mmCIF file of N, CA, C and O in Angstrom:
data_model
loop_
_atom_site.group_PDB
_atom_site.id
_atom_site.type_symbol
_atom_site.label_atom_id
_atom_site.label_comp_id
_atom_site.label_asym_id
_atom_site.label_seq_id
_atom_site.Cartn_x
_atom_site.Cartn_y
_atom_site.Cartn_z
ATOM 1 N N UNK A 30 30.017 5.889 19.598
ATOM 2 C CA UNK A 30 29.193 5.436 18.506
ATOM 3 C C UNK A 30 28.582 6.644 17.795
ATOM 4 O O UNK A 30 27.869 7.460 18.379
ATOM 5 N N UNK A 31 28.879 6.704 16.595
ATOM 6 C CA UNK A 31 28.265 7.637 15.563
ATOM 7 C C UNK A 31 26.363 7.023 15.775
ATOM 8 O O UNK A 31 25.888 5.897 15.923
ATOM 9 N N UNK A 32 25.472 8.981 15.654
ATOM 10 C CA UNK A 32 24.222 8.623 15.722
ATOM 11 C C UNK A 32 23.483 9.595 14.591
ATOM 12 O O UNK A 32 23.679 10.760 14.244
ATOM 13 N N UNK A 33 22.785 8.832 14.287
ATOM 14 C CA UNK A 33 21.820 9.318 12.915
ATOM 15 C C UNK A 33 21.764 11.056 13.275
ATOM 16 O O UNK A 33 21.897 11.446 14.435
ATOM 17 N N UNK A 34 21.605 11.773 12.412
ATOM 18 C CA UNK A 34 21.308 13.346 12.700
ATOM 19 C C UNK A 34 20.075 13.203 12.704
ATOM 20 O O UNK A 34 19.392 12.566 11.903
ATOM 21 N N UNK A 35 19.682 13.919 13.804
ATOM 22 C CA UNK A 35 18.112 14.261 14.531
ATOM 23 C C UNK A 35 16.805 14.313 13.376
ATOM 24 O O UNK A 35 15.708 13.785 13.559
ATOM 25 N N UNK A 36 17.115 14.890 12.463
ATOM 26 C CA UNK A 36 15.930 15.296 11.607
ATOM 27 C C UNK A 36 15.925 13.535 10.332
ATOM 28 O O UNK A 36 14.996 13.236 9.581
ATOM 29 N N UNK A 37 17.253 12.728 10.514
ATOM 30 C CA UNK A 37 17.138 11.598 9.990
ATOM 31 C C UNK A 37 16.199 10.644 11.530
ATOM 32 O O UNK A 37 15.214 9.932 11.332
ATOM 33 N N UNK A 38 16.546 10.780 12.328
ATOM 34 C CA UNK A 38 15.906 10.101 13.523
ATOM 35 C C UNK A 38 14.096 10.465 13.512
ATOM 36 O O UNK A 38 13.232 9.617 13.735
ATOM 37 N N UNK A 39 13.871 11.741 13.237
ATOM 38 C CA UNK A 39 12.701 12.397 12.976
ATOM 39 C C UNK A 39 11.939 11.630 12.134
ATOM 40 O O UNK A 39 11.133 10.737 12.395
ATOM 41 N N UNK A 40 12.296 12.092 11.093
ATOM 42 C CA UNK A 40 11.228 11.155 9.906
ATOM 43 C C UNK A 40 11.254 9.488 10.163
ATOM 44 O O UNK A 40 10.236 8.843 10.411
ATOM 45 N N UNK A 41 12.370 9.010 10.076
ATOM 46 C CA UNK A 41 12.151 7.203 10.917
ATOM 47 C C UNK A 41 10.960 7.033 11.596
ATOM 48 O O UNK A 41 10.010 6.479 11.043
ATOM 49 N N UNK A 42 10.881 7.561 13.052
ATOM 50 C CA UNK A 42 9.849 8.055 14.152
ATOM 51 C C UNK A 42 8.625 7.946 13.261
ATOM 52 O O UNK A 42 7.855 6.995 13.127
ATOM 53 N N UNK A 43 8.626 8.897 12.801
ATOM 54 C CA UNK A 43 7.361 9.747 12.218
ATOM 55 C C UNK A 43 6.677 8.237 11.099
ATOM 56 O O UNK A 43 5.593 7.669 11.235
ATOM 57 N N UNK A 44 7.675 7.974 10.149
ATOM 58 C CA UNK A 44 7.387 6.535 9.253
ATOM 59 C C UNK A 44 7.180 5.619 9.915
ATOM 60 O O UNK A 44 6.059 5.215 9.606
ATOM 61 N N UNK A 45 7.650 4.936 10.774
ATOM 62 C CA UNK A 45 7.450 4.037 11.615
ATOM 63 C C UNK A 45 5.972 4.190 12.033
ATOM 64 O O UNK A 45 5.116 3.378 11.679
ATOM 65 N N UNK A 46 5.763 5.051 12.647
ATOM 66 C CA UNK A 46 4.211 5.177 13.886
ATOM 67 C C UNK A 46 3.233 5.304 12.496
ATOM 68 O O UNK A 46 2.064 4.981 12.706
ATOM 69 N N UNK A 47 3.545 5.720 11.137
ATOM 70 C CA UNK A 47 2.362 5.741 10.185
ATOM 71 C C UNK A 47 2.442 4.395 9.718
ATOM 72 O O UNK A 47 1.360 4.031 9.255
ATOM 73 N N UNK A 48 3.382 3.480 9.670
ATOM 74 C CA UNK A 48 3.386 2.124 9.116
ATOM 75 C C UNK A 48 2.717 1.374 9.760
ATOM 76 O O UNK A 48 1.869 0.670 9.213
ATOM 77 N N UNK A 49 2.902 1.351 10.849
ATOM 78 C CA UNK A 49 2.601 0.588 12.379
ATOM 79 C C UNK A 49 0.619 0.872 12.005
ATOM 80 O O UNK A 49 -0.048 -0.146 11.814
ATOM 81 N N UNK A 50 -0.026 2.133 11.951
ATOM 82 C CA UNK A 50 -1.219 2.416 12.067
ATOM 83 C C UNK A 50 -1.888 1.484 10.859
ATOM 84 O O UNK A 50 -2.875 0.751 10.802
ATOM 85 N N UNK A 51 -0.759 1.923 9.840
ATOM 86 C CA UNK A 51 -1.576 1.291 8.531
ATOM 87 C C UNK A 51 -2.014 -0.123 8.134
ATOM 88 O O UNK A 51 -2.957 -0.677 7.569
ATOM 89 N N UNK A 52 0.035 -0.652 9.157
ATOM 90 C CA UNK A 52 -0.294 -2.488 8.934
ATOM 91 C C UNK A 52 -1.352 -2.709 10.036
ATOM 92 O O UNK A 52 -1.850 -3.833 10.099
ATOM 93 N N UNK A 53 -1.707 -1.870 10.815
ATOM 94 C CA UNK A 53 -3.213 -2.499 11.887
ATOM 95 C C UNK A 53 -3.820 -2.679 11.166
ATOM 96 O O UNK A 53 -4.176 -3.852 11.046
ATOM 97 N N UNK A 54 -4.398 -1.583 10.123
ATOM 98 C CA UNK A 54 -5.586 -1.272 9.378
ATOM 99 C C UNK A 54 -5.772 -2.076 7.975
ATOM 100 O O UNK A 54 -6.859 -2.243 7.421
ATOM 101 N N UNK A 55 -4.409 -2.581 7.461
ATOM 102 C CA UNK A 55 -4.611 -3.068 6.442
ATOM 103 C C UNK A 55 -4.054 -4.101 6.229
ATOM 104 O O UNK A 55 -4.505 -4.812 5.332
ATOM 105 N N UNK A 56 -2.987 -4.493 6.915
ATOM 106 C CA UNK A 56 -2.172 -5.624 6.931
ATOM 107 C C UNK A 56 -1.778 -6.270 5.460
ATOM 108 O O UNK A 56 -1.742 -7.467 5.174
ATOM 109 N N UNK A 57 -1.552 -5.377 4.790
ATOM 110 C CA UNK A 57 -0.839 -5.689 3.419
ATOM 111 C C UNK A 57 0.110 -5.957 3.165
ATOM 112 O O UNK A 57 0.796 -5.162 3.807
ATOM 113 N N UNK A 58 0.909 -6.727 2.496
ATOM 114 C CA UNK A 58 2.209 -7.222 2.267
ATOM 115 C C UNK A 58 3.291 -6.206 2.289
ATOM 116 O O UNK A 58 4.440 -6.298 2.721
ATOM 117 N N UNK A 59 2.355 -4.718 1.444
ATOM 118 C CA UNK A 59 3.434 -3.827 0.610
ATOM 119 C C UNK A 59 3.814 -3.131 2.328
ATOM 120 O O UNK A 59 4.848 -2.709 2.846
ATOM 121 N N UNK A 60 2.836 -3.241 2.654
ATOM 122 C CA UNK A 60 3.291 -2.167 4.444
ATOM 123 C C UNK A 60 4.006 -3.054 5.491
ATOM 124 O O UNK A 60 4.769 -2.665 6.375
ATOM 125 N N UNK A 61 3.670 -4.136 5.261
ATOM 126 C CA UNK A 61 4.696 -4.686 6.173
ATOM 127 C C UNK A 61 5.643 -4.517 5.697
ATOM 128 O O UNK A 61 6.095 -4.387 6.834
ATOM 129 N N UNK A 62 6.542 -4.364 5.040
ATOM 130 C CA UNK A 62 7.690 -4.862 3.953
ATOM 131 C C UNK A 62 8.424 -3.284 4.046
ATOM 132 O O UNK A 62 9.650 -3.177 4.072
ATOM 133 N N UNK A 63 7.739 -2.386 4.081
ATOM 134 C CA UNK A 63 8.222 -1.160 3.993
ATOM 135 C C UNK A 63 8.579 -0.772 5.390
ATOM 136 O O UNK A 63 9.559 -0.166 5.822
ATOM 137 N N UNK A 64 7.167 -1.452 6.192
ATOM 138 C CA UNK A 64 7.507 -1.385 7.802
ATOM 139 C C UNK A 64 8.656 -2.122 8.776
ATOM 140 O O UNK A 64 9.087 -1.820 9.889
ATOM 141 N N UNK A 65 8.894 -2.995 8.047
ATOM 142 C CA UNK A 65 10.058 -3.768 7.977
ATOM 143 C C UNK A 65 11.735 -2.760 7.770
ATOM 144 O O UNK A 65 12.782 -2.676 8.411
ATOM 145 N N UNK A 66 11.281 -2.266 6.742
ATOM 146 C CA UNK A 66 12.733 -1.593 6.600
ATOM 147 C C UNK A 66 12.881 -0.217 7.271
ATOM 148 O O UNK A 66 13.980 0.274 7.530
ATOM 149 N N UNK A 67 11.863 0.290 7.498
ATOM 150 C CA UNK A 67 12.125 1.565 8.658
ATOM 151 C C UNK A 67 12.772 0.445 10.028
ATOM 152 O O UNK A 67 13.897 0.510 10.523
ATOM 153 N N UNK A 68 11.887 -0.331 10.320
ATOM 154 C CA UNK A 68 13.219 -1.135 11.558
ATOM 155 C C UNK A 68 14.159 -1.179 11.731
ATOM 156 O O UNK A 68 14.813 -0.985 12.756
ATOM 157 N N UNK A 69 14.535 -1.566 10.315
ATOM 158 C CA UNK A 69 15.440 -1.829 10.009
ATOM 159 C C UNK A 69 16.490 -0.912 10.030
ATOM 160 O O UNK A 69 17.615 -1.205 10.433
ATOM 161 N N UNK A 70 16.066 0.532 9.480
ATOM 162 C CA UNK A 70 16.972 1.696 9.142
ATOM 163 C C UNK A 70 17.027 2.273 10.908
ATOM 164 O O UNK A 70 17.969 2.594 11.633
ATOM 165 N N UNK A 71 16.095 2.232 11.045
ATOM 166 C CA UNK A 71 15.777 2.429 12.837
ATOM 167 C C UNK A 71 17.102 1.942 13.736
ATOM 168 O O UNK A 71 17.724 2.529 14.621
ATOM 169 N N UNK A 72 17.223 0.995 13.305
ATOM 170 C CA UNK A 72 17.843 -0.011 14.527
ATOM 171 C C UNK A 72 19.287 0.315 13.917
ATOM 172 O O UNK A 72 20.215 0.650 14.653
ATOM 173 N N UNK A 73 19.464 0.161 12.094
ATOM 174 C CA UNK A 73 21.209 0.608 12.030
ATOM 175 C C UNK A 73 21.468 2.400 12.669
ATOM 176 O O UNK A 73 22.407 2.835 13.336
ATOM 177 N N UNK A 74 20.340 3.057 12.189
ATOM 178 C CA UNK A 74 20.778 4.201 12.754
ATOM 179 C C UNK A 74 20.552 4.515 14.213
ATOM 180 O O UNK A 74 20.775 5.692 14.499
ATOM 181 N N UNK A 75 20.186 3.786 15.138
ATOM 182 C CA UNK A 75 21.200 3.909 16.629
ATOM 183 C C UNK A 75 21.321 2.957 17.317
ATOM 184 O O UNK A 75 20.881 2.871 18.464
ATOM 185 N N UNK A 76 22.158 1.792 16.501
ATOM 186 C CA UNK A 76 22.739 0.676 16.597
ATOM 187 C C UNK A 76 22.147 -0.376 17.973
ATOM 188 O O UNK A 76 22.641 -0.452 19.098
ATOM 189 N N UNK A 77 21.313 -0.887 17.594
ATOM 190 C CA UNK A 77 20.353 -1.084 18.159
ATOM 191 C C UNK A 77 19.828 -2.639 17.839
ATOM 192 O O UNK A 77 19.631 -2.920 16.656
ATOM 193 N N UNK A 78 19.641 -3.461 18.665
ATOM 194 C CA UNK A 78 18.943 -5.170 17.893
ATOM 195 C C UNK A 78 17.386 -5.077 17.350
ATOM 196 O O UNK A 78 16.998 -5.608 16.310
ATOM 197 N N UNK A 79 16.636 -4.363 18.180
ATOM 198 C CA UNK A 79 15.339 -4.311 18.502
ATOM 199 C C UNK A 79 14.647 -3.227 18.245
ATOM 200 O O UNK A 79 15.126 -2.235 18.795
ATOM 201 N N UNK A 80 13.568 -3.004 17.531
ATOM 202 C CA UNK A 80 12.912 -1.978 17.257
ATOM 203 C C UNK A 80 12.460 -1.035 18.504
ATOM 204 O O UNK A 80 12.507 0.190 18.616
ATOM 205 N N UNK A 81 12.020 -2.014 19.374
ATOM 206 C CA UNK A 81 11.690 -0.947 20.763
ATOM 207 C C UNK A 81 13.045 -0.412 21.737
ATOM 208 O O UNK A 81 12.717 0.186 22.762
ATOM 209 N N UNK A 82 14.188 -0.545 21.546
ATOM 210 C CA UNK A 82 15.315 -0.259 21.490
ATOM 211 C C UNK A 82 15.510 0.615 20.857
ATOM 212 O O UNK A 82 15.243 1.738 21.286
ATOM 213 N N UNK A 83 16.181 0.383 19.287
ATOM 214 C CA UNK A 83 15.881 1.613 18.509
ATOM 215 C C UNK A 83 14.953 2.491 18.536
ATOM 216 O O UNK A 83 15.449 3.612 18.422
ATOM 217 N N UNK A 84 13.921 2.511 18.627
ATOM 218 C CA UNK A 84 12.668 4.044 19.219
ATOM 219 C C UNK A 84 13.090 4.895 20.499
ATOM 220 O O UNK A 84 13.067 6.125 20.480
ATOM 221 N N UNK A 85 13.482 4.144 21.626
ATOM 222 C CA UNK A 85 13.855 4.652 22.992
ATOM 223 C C UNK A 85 14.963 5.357 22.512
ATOM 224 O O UNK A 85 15.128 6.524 22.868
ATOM 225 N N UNK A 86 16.050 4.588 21.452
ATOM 226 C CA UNK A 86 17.200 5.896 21.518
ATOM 227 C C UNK A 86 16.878 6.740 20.426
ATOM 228 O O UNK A 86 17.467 7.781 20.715
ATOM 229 N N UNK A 87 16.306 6.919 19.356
ATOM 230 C CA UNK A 87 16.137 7.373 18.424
ATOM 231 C C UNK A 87 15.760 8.693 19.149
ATOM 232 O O UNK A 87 16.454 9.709 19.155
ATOM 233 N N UNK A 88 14.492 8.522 19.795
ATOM 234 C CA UNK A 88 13.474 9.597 20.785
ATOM 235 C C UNK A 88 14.409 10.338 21.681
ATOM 236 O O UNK A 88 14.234 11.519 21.983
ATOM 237 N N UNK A 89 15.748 9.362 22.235
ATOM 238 C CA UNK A 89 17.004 10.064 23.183
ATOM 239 C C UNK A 89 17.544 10.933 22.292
ATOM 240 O O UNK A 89 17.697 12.036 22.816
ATOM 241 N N UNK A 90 17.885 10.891 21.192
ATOM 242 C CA UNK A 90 18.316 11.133 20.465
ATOM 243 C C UNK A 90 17.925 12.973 19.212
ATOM 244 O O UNK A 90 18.431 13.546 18.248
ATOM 245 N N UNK A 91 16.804 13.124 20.105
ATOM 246 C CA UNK A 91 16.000 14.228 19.252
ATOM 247 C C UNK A 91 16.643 15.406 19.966
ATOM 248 O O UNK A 91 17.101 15.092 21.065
ATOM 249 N N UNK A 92 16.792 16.650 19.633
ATOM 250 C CA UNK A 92 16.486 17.523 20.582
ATOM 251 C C UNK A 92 15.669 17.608 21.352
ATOM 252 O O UNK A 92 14.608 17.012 21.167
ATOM 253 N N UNK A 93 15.856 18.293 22.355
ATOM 254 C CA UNK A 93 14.928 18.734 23.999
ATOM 255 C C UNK A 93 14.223 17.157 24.390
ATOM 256 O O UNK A 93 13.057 17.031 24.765
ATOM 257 N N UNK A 94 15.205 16.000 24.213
ATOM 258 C CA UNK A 94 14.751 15.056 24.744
ATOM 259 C C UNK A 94 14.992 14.964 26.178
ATOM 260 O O UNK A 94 15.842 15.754 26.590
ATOM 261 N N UNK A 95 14.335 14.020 27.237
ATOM 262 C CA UNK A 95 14.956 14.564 28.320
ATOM 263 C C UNK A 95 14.196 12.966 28.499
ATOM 264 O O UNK A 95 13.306 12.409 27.856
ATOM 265 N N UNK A 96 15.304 12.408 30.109
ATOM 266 C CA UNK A 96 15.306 11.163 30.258
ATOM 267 C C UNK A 96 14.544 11.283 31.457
ATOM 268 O O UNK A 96 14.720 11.953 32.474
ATOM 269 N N UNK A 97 13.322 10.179 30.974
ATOM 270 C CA UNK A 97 12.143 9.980 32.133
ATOM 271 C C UNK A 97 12.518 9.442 33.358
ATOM 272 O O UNK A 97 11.619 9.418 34.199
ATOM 273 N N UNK A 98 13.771 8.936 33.737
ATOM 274 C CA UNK A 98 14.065 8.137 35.165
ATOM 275 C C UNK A 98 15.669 9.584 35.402
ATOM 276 O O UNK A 98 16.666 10.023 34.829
ATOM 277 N N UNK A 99 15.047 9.690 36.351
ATOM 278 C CA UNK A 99 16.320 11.129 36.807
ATOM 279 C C UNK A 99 16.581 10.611 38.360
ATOM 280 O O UNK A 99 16.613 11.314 39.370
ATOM 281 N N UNK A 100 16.735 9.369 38.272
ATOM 282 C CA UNK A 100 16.831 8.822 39.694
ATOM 283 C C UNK A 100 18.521 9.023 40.285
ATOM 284 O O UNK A 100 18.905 9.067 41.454
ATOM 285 N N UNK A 101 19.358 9.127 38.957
ATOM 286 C CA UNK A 101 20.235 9.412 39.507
ATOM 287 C C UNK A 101 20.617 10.553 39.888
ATOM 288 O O UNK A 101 21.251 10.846 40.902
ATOM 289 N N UNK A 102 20.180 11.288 38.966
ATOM 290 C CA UNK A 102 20.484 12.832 39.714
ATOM 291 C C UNK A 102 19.920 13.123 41.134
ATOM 292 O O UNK A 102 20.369 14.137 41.668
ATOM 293 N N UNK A 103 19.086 12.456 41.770
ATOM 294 C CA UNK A 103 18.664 12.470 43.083
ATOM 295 C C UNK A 103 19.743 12.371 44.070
ATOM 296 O O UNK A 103 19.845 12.984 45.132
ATOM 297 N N UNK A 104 20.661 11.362 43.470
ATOM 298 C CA UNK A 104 21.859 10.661 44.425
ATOM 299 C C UNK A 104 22.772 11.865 45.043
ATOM 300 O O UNK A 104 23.721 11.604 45.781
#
């Protein structure tokens, strides 16, 4: 599967967590709606159903990401 280039994964991230703050704060039509389509772009760019899905790989997806369960490498 083709994945968004890092610095497109970056700003998503980055839009997302300022949308998210703003629709707390203001809950306006225009921010949901915008917050809506970062999901949206979120989830096509690492093919994904779910926004909290899309974030987990997006975040896999950055440089010097590194995966919090290393249970297998224990094995």
């Amino acid at each position: 599967m083709l994945m968004a280039h890092p610095a497109v994964l970056r700003k998503l991230i980055e839009q997302y967590e300022v949308l998210k703050v703003l629709h707390a704060e203001e809950g306006s039509v225009e921010v949901r709606q915008r917050l809506d389509d970062v999901e949206y772009s979120l989830c096509i760019a690492t093919g994904t159903r779910d926004v909290d899905a899309a974030l987990i790989a997006a975040r896999h997806g950055l440089p010097g990401a590194r995966v919090k369960d290393d249970s297998l490498l224990a094995r």
